[in-house]
Amino acid sequence: MTLFERSARELQQGLHNGEFTIADLTNEAFSRIEKLDGDVQAFLALNKEKAQTQAKELDSVPKGERGPLFGLPIGIKDNIVTEGLETTCASKILQGFIPIYDATVVKKLQQAGMVTIGKLNMDEFAMGSSNENSAYKTTKNPWNLEHVPGGSSGASAASVAAGEIPFSLGSDTGGSIRQPAAYCGVVGMKPTYGRVSRFGLVAYASSLDQIGPITRNVYDNALLLEAIAGVDPNDSTSADVPVPNYVANLNGDIKGLRVAVPKEFLGEGVSEEVRQSIREALEVLKGLGATVEEVSLPHSKYALAAYYILASSEASSNLSRFDGIRYGFRAEGVKNLMELYKETRAQGFGEEVKLRIMLGTYSLSAGTYDAYYKKAQQVRTLIKEDYDKVFENYDVIVGPTAPTAAFKVGQNINDPLTMYANDILTIPINLAGVPAISIPCGFHEGLPLGLQIIGKHFDEETIYRTAYAYEQATDFHKQTPQIWEGK
Amino acid sequence: MAKLSKEEVKHVAHLARLAITDEDAEKFAEQLGKITYFAEQLSELDTTNVAPTSHVLPIVNVMREDIAVKGLDRDVMMLNVKEQENGQVKVPPILED
């Protein structure tokens, strides 16, 4: 058993009672990683020495001056820059890159007294949904090592599910926090666009990217979001909207909550076991006093095409900074500057990244801009309006996070309907910019399933309230994979 | 299907500063053709008078006080530069064929 079966509150209690120290917690993380990461393959870089020094310093801070996350270990997705700690985005092109400043979220974690344990694997530049697109390693699902953990924040979810660390940060551009959270049976929140500063998040699609917390329970997730949220002068798209005390209203009471279930979310391609788990979840919510009604988000079917164009276009622009000149990988044996650019990028980027850069460059090029990029931006408006309309009459929208449980490593989704359902469940939420969480809601053949709860802009509070009430009424979050006990 | 020609693909690769082989060009032509064909479905939607959304927040301009702030030190910024000389970044010749 590990200390990380405990919640943040229980860990603080243990620290307070002198049962263990912050140094013990830090050591626990590294010993869990040593024991389990040969199988799980979640970590790219470890921050061992610095973390242990920091832990000793934190242990000497008087207990009265500590917040709810003080001294607790956390892992960071490898597209979030950490000063002095290698950050690669799981790409060869950033091999050996040592950031010279911390992302705003990393600074905020330090202010909260959290201890960074290491950097977590991902699909290269967050492009993918299985972690198989990493240039370094393929992270496995702790519930069954033959299955993927999801992606792109696959290792952020897998490391928490395996009990290597109790907290992690991921990022979500089209489902990259929620889908791995569902596959790994943990809690993952994609906040409202603008809720969390993106300063120091290596950009994939700037108008969609958002950093968010992954934890083992809803209460801890709310604590962690509160710690990282807020306006930042270094990110002009961060919103100047007050950050509420998210945990203040977590009391299990959702009487009168108006829940909408879009018929598009339970359509073709969604497996029967997932539909069944959602039907059961809706009964739980009804039993808690919520009303549940079916609605429609008619433009959902266009989300994938719009997303591909918008995300790839922004990626082609954002990734132009990787040119081999100022940091990262640099091709050898070139004659001139143009060749250096082209060879560095051809050798440094993986296949999926190149494809998206090509698609984006094409969408933005003369003659196609209006037909593709501008059209996709207009379709985004229609998708956002779908959500605005539903939220005039409802408090939250509920559905599955993914159409199936985690698929096997090496087995791409071949069924086009499943692939389509996979994207329709998460991508429109990023296009609409609204917040959404995935929480555990069942199992199929030993693999977890996820319930997605979507809220209004900047209303993470209602999402957490709903998720907490559901969690208190069920015990899916209390289960741990076999690997948890060690071999 | 709106398959791109190999020449078009090579032009896009040049704009994207990616070295590609003939074989790559063939592969990209097919993949991009499939995706753009899929994206054609957006033309089913009438978007006359629909405003494009660049991002979903109602933010237009964000101003700050006009006060100079110290940036990062040059020495620090040079730490990740592979080739340098006298505190400057070195690159291969720009004008050479």
XYZ file of C-alpha atoms in Angstrom:
584
model
C 0.000 0.000 0.000
C 1.124 3.547 -0.603
C 0.557 6.859 1.148
C -0.904 8.070 -2.148
C -4.148 6.190 -1.583
C -4.933 9.116 0.710
C -6.596 12.362 -0.329
C -4.905 15.758 0.047
C -6.784 16.331 3.285
C -5.678 12.992 4.706
C -2.087 13.645 3.637
C -2.142 17.027 5.394
C -3.492 15.311 8.479
C -0.650 12.791 8.399
C 1.884 15.620 8.053
C 0.219 17.536 10.852
C 0.207 14.561 13.206
C 3.856 13.835 12.484
C 2.984 10.429 10.986
C 5.307 11.244 8.070
C 7.221 14.234 6.685
C 7.259 16.000 3.323
C 10.622 14.349 2.692
C 8.912 10.976 3.241
C 6.201 11.858 0.705
C 8.815 12.913 -1.837
C 10.770 9.699 -1.297
C 7.568 7.705 -1.600
C 7.024 9.180 -5.083
C 10.527 8.263 -6.246
C 10.386 4.778 -4.774
C 6.962 4.153 -6.384
C 8.404 5.347 -9.690
C 11.413 3.083 -9.307
C 9.147 0.143 -8.596
C 6.434 0.742 -11.194
C 7.686 2.964 -13.977
C 9.554 0.153 -15.720
C 6.056 -1.096 -16.562
C 4.057 2.126 -16.780
C 6.729 4.188 -18.617
C 5.235 7.516 -17.572
C 8.247 9.679 -16.724
C 10.670 11.316 -19.167
C 12.769 13.276 -16.649
C 13.038 13.132 -12.864
C 13.691 16.065 -10.553
C 15.055 13.903 -7.752
C 17.861 15.898 -6.169
C 16.104 19.259 -6.241
C 12.836 17.759 -5.038
C 14.525 16.137 -2.056
C 16.311 19.365 -1.111
C 13.084 21.331 -1.511
C 11.168 18.797 0.606
C 13.602 19.241 3.513
C 13.200 23.029 3.309
C 9.417 22.724 3.227
C 9.452 20.462 6.270
C 10.846 23.349 8.294
C 7.943 25.693 7.429
C 5.621 26.073 10.450
C 2.441 24.023 10.040
C 0.224 27.066 10.583
C 1.625 28.692 7.440
C 0.788 25.826 5.086
C -2.020 25.589 2.536
C -4.027 22.498 1.539
C -1.509 21.329 -1.113
C 1.653 22.196 0.797
C 4.401 19.598 0.489
C 2.452 17.304 -1.840
C 4.165 15.737 -4.884
C 3.107 16.545 -8.452
C 4.133 15.515 -11.995
C 4.105 17.907 -14.936
C 3.257 17.139 -18.565
C 6.349 17.600 -20.692
C 4.914 20.484 -22.742
C 4.956 22.774 -19.690
C 8.341 24.457 -19.209
C 10.246 23.929 -15.964
C 13.379 25.954 -15.299
C 16.482 23.757 -15.237
C 14.517 20.554 -15.953
C 14.588 19.109 -19.481
C 11.372 19.756 -21.422
C 10.950 17.966 -24.748
C 7.224 17.776 -25.610
C 8.180 14.126 -26.249
C 9.798 15.327 -29.497
C 13.265 14.732 -30.839
C 13.394 18.347 -31.938
C 13.543 19.496 -28.301
C 15.946 16.819 -27.088
C 18.239 18.335 -24.463
C 16.265 21.568 -24.156
C 16.619 23.030 -20.655
C 14.062 25.827 -20.102
C 15.367 29.059 -18.614
C 12.130 30.040 -16.887
C 9.107 28.409 -15.272
C 5.603 28.371 -16.730
C 3.154 30.459 -14.708
C 1.395 27.294 -13.486
C 4.729 25.902 -12.259
C 5.376 29.131 -10.319
C 1.919 28.856 -8.809
C 2.567 25.256 -7.755
C 5.738 26.413 -6.035
C 3.818 29.162 -4.256
C 1.381 26.506 -3.063
C 4.382 24.542 -1.733
C 4.030 21.582 -4.095
C 7.046 19.465 -4.995
C 7.737 18.777 -8.696
C 8.695 15.118 -9.075
C 9.326 14.980 -12.816
C 8.127 15.410 -16.386
C 5.480 13.206 -17.945
C 5.405 11.562 -21.357
C 2.820 12.565 -23.972
C 2.047 12.319 -27.670
C 4.603 14.479 -29.483
C 3.522 18.134 -29.186
C 0.199 16.869 -27.765
C -0.836 15.462 -31.151
C -2.434 12.090 -30.572
C -4.715 10.168 -28.250
C -2.687 7.138 -27.124
C 0.845 8.304 -26.184
C 2.114 6.095 -29.012
C 3.206 9.264 -30.841
C 5.954 9.981 -28.294
C 9.474 10.011 -29.747
C 10.794 8.394 -26.545
C 8.504 5.765 -25.031
C 4.982 4.370 -25.031
C 3.240 4.823 -21.706
C 0.987 1.927 -20.670
C -2.391 1.832 -18.968
C -1.880 0.794 -15.296
C -5.178 -1.141 -15.350
C -3.878 -3.370 -18.141
C -0.394 -2.887 -19.523
C -1.461 -4.138 -22.956
C -3.711 -1.108 -23.332
C -2.951 2.549 -24.021
C -3.432 5.188 -21.316
C -5.043 7.566 -23.832
C -3.553 10.896 -24.827
C -2.133 13.232 -25.298
C -1.777 13.619 -21.484
C -1.585 9.818 -21.196
C 1.289 9.667 -18.731
C -0.256 12.440 -16.599
C -3.274 10.162 -16.107
C -1.340 6.873 -15.915
C 1.128 8.109 -13.260
C -1.746 9.167 -10.986
C -3.712 5.965 -11.659
C -0.625 3.875 -10.799
C -0.158 5.761 -7.534
C 3.298 6.976 -8.532
C 2.180 10.508 -7.678
C -1.123 11.840 -6.321
C -1.351 14.901 -8.619
C -0.404 15.892 -12.137
C -0.937 18.601 -14.715
C -2.002 17.882 -18.279
C -3.130 19.973 -21.211
C -6.250 19.636 -23.346
C -6.648 20.879 -26.925
C -9.275 18.425 -28.181
C -9.764 16.031 -25.261
C -6.186 15.437 -24.126
C -6.925 15.618 -20.379
C -10.414 14.084 -20.321
C -9.918 11.048 -22.569
C -6.807 9.739 -20.715
C -8.520 10.477 -17.375
C -11.431 8.299 -18.540
C -9.120 5.523 -19.823
C -7.116 5.485 -16.574
C -10.002 5.881 -14.106
C -8.937 9.238 -12.641
C -10.409 12.753 -12.448
C -9.341 15.195 -15.175
C -10.574 18.749 -15.694
C -10.257 20.907 -18.803
C -11.006 24.384 -17.467
C -12.703 27.189 -19.402
C -10.480 28.653 -22.114
C -8.689 31.529 -20.345
C -9.167 30.183 -16.818
C -5.532 29.066 -16.489
C -2.510 30.931 -17.878
C -0.879 29.313 -20.897
C 2.403 31.181 -20.364
C 5.067 28.490 -20.543
C 2.807 25.900 -22.165
C 4.466 25.011 -25.473
C 1.727 26.043 -27.891
C -0.040 23.530 -30.133
C -3.316 25.311 -30.988
C -3.328 28.546 -29.013
C -7.062 29.225 -29.295
C -7.930 25.786 -27.876
C -5.080 24.763 -25.519
C -5.775 24.780 -21.800
C -3.814 23.385 -18.835
C -5.738 21.405 -16.232
C -5.411 19.156 -13.155
C -5.519 15.337 -12.952
C -6.147 13.741 -9.551
C -7.684 10.680 -7.891
C -10.765 12.467 -6.561
C -12.923 15.502 -7.258
C -12.101 17.443 -4.083
C -8.346 17.316 -4.778
C -8.976 18.311 -8.376
C -10.861 21.417 -7.257
C -8.032 22.324 -4.854
C -5.447 22.015 -7.612
C -7.427 24.057 -10.152
C -7.840 26.823 -7.592
C -4.057 26.841 -7.105
C -3.236 27.248 -10.817
C -6.147 29.402 -12.058
C -6.258 33.167 -12.537
C -5.329 36.052 -14.810
C -1.683 36.442 -15.817
C -0.062 39.544 -17.325
C 2.127 37.183 -19.390
C -0.890 35.615 -21.141
C -3.232 38.167 -22.678
C -5.859 35.471 -23.280
C -6.027 34.590 -19.592
C -9.319 35.925 -18.264
C -9.659 38.532 -15.533
C -12.461 36.631 -13.813
C -12.281 36.011 -10.039
C -11.284 32.462 -9.020
C -13.840 31.095 -6.577
C -13.134 28.847 -3.619
C -14.128 25.698 -5.509
C -14.209 23.357 -2.523
C -16.426 25.633 -0.403
C -19.648 24.285 -1.921
C -18.767 20.627 -2.284
C -21.505 19.281 -0.061
C -23.129 16.580 -2.175
C -26.309 18.619 -2.668
C -27.489 18.928 -6.289
C -31.259 19.070 -5.736
C -32.936 20.875 -8.624
C -29.825 20.737 -10.864
C -30.891 20.806 -14.530
C -28.955 18.195 -16.522
C -28.986 18.070 -20.337
C -28.019 14.922 -22.258
C -27.277 15.560 -25.946
C -28.634 12.809 -28.179
C -25.484 13.218 -30.343
C -23.382 11.951 -27.398
C -25.071 8.561 -27.215
C -25.300 7.870 -30.927
C -23.695 5.405 -33.296
C -20.180 4.322 -32.451
C -20.658 4.596 -28.675
C -20.347 1.083 -27.219
C -23.227 -0.532 -25.376
C -21.253 -0.813 -22.122
C -20.506 2.923 -22.214
C -24.160 3.767 -22.907
C -25.200 1.541 -20.036
C -22.737 3.206 -17.619
C -24.091 6.630 -18.621
C -27.718 5.526 -18.178
C -26.805 4.311 -14.700
C -24.976 7.563 -13.921
C -28.038 9.558 -14.978
C -30.145 7.482 -12.575
C -27.686 8.345 -9.787
C -28.004 12.059 -10.608
C -31.822 11.779 -10.681
C -31.714 9.993 -7.347
C -29.804 12.986 -5.965
C -32.607 15.332 -7.047
C -31.419 16.465 -10.493
C -33.731 16.660 -13.511
C -32.451 15.020 -16.709
C -33.659 15.905 -20.219
C -32.516 15.125 -23.745
C -31.241 17.994 -25.900
C -29.530 18.419 -29.257
C -26.217 20.003 -30.253
C -26.920 19.931 -34.010
C -23.531 21.129 -35.251
C -21.520 18.487 -33.365
C -20.950 16.479 -36.547
C -18.968 19.355 -38.061
C -16.671 19.778 -35.056
C -14.016 17.325 -36.183
C -13.476 18.899 -39.606
C -13.387 22.395 -38.089
C -11.015 21.244 -35.369
C -8.595 19.622 -37.812
C -8.305 22.819 -39.813
C -8.114 25.242 -36.890
C -5.738 23.174 -34.748
C -3.433 22.296 -37.653
C -3.337 25.878 -38.907
C -2.393 27.209 -35.500
C 0.122 24.385 -35.051
C 1.818 25.154 -38.364
C 2.335 28.717 -37.188
C 3.290 27.880 -33.582
C 5.739 25.147 -34.538
C 7.597 27.403 -36.973
C 9.757 28.460 -34.009
C 11.519 25.083 -34.012
C 14.241 25.811 -36.522
C 17.423 24.449 -34.933
C 18.892 27.885 -34.261
C 18.229 28.867 -30.654
C 17.447 25.600 -28.871
C 16.885 21.891 -29.303
C 17.969 19.552 -32.078
C 20.029 20.887 -34.993
C 20.717 18.954 -38.200
C 24.362 18.454 -39.168
C 26.152 18.719 -42.479
C 24.028 21.379 -44.158
C 25.211 23.935 -46.733
C 23.106 26.954 -45.904
C 20.448 28.376 -43.603
C 17.439 27.213 -45.642
C 18.781 23.695 -45.659
C 19.376 23.872 -41.920
C 15.726 24.800 -41.323
C 14.385 22.121 -43.617
C 16.658 19.291 -42.479
C 16.322 20.107 -38.777
C 12.546 20.049 -39.031
C 12.405 16.978 -41.287
C 14.649 14.996 -38.927
C 13.342 16.465 -35.662
C 9.562 16.152 -36.062
C 7.640 12.867 -36.055
C 5.182 11.775 -38.756
C 1.950 12.987 -37.153
C 3.441 16.392 -36.365
C 4.662 16.823 -39.941
C 1.268 15.864 -41.324
C -0.479 18.488 -39.194
C 2.082 21.153 -40.085
C 1.523 20.360 -43.762
C -2.261 20.450 -43.406
C -2.128 23.728 -41.491
C 0.265 25.359 -43.931
C -1.986 24.296 -46.801
C -5.156 25.563 -45.067
C -3.569 28.955 -44.479
C -1.962 29.344 -47.900
C -3.181 31.748 -50.557
C -6.242 30.493 -52.397
C -7.416 28.104 -49.686
C -7.612 30.415 -46.641
C -11.265 31.403 -47.083
C -12.469 27.925 -47.992
C -10.764 26.228 -45.052
C -9.520 28.418 -42.209
C -12.162 31.139 -42.301
C -14.933 28.618 -42.887
C -13.761 26.574 -39.889
C -13.787 29.712 -37.712
C -17.374 30.371 -38.762
C -18.345 26.797 -37.966
C -16.757 27.244 -34.547
C -19.188 30.138 -33.979
C -22.132 27.836 -34.799
C -20.847 25.153 -32.412
C -20.397 27.670 -29.620
C -23.960 28.931 -30.211
C -25.261 25.348 -29.855
C -23.780 25.260 -26.358
C -24.955 28.770 -25.454
C -28.519 27.779 -26.357
C -28.523 24.624 -24.236
C -27.032 26.506 -21.291
C -29.918 28.998 -21.362
C -32.055 26.236 -19.845
C -29.636 23.812 -18.210
C -26.833 23.907 -15.623
C -24.653 21.098 -16.977
C -24.404 18.828 -20.011
C -23.586 15.187 -19.311
C -22.394 12.318 -21.503
C -19.590 9.815 -21.934
C -15.968 11.004 -22.195
C -15.018 8.316 -24.713
C -17.058 5.818 -26.765
C -15.166 2.747 -25.447
C -12.666 1.771 -22.763
C -8.932 2.068 -23.573
C -7.910 0.268 -26.743
C -4.867 -1.986 -27.082
C -1.368 -0.688 -27.745
C -0.665 -0.887 -31.475
C -4.319 -1.198 -32.329
C -5.411 2.049 -33.891
C -9.093 2.751 -33.927
C -10.100 1.308 -37.280
C -13.851 1.538 -37.110
C -14.652 4.989 -38.555
C -17.817 5.299 -36.471
C -15.884 4.715 -33.234
C -13.207 7.137 -34.340
C -15.888 9.675 -35.129
C -17.585 9.159 -31.761
C -14.199 9.430 -30.055
C -13.778 12.949 -31.399
C -17.344 14.197 -31.226
C -17.418 13.646 -27.464
C -14.489 15.896 -26.583
C -13.553 18.214 -29.467
C -16.663 20.452 -29.610
C -16.075 21.374 -25.966
C -12.700 22.919 -26.843
C -14.208 24.726 -29.825
C -16.934 26.160 -27.582
C -14.303 26.995 -24.934
C -16.441 25.626 -22.104
C -15.059 23.648 -19.126
C -15.546 19.881 -18.745
C -14.450 17.145 -16.357
C -14.097 13.374 -16.695
C -14.702 11.222 -13.617
C -14.787 7.424 -13.199
C -18.259 5.921 -13.776
C -17.745 2.199 -14.314
C -15.580 -0.603 -15.672
C -15.650 -2.851 -18.703
C -13.472 -5.963 -18.705
C -11.326 -4.436 -15.965
C -10.797 -1.107 -17.731
C -12.302 2.158 -16.436
C -15.017 4.233 -18.139
C -15.481 7.988 -17.811
C -18.441 10.289 -17.240
C -18.096 13.758 -18.763
C -19.740 16.781 -17.147
C -19.665 20.014 -19.157
C -20.452 23.456 -17.713
C -20.971 27.067 -18.694
C -18.026 29.396 -19.325
C -16.214 29.999 -16.013
C -18.658 27.795 -14.109
C -16.251 25.054 -13.049
C -17.937 25.381 -9.660
C -21.172 23.712 -10.794
C -19.205 20.974 -12.569
C -17.279 20.214 -9.377
C -20.454 20.306 -7.288
C -22.118 17.792 -9.643
C -19.031 15.583 -9.920
C -18.541 15.557 -6.146
C -22.167 14.615 -5.469
C -21.915 11.778 -8.007
C -18.592 10.610 -6.576
C -19.967 10.539 -3.018
C -22.862 8.389 -4.234
C -20.618 5.852 -6.023
C -17.349 4.053 -5.287
C -15.651 3.752 -8.679
C -12.968 6.244 -7.618
C -11.997 4.057 -4.651
C -10.838 1.185 -6.850
C -7.189 0.825 -7.738
C -5.454 -1.213 -10.443
C -3.644 -4.410 -9.468
C -0.302 -2.834 -10.277
C -0.957 -0.484 -7.334
C 0.135 -3.200 -4.895
C 3.359 -3.795 -6.782
C 4.312 -7.117 -8.304
C -11.426 13.463 -54.412
C -9.446 16.677 -54.139
C -6.078 14.974 -54.316
C -3.174 17.388 -54.263
C -0.502 17.048 -56.924
C 3.039 16.158 -55.911
C 4.139 19.616 -57.040
C 1.556 21.283 -54.801
C 2.689 19.159 -51.873
C 6.314 20.119 -52.468
C 5.343 23.779 -52.550
C 3.505 23.447 -49.220
C 6.510 21.610 -47.734
C 8.741 24.472 -48.823
C 6.413 26.997 -47.170
C 6.503 24.835 -44.018
C 10.321 24.539 -44.222
C 10.253 20.751 -44.302
C 12.678 18.744 -46.439
C 10.722 16.010 -48.194
C 11.585 13.183 -50.533
C 9.561 12.165 -53.581
C 8.214 9.281 -51.563
C 7.080 11.629 -48.743
C 5.387 13.881 -51.286
C 3.398 10.930 -52.611
C 2.325 9.937 -49.096
C 1.402 13.491 -48.046
C -0.556 13.986 -51.282
C -2.735 11.044 -50.390
C -3.140 11.901 -46.683
C -3.850 15.571 -47.297
C -6.258 14.627 -50.071
C -8.244 12.464 -47.661
C -8.378 15.111 -44.947
C -9.326 17.968 -47.257
C -12.000 15.758 -48.810
C -13.349 15.145 -45.309
C -13.207 18.881 -44.558
C -15.325 19.616 -47.637
C -18.359 18.661 -45.539
C -18.140 22.088 -43.930
C -19.318 23.584 -47.221
C -22.732 21.981 -46.560
C -23.239 24.644 -43.915
C -24.488 28.075 -44.900
C -22.235 30.493 -43.015
C -23.322 33.714 -44.718
C -23.313 36.449 -42.066
C -21.787 34.136 -39.435
C -18.911 35.937 -37.738
C -15.669 33.916 -37.538
C -14.524 33.166 -33.969
C -10.785 33.500 -33.445
C -11.228 32.459 -29.830
C -14.255 32.237 -27.600
C -13.511 34.951 -25.054
C -14.960 38.436 -25.452
C -11.454 39.912 -25.113
C -10.375 42.444 -27.748
C -7.321 44.304 -26.524
C -5.346 43.815 -23.356
C -3.260 46.778 -22.249
C -0.697 47.084 -19.515
C 0.957 50.062 -17.890
C 3.725 51.434 -20.114
C 6.518 50.564 -17.722
C 9.777 48.978 -18.813
C 10.394 45.558 -17.288
C 13.740 43.836 -17.270
C 13.888 40.826 -19.593
C 15.963 37.670 -19.289
C 19.758 37.967 -19.153
C 21.548 37.388 -22.429
C 23.863 34.809 -20.867
C 20.852 32.820 -19.766
C 19.169 33.090 -23.150
C 22.308 31.745 -24.854
C 22.364 28.584 -22.723
C 20.470 26.444 -25.252
C 22.140 27.872 -28.378
C 24.238 25.198 -30.111
C 26.573 27.471 -32.090
C 27.564 30.898 -30.821
C 30.375 33.393 -30.902
C 30.941 36.433 -28.677
C 27.447 36.270 -27.250
C 25.822 36.010 -30.667
C 23.926 33.215 -32.369
C 25.793 31.665 -35.279
C 24.023 30.278 -38.352
C 25.217 28.781 -41.650
C 25.556 31.090 -44.685
C 22.304 32.690 -45.788
C 23.296 33.515 -49.362
C 24.944 30.458 -50.797
C 23.738 28.110 -53.433
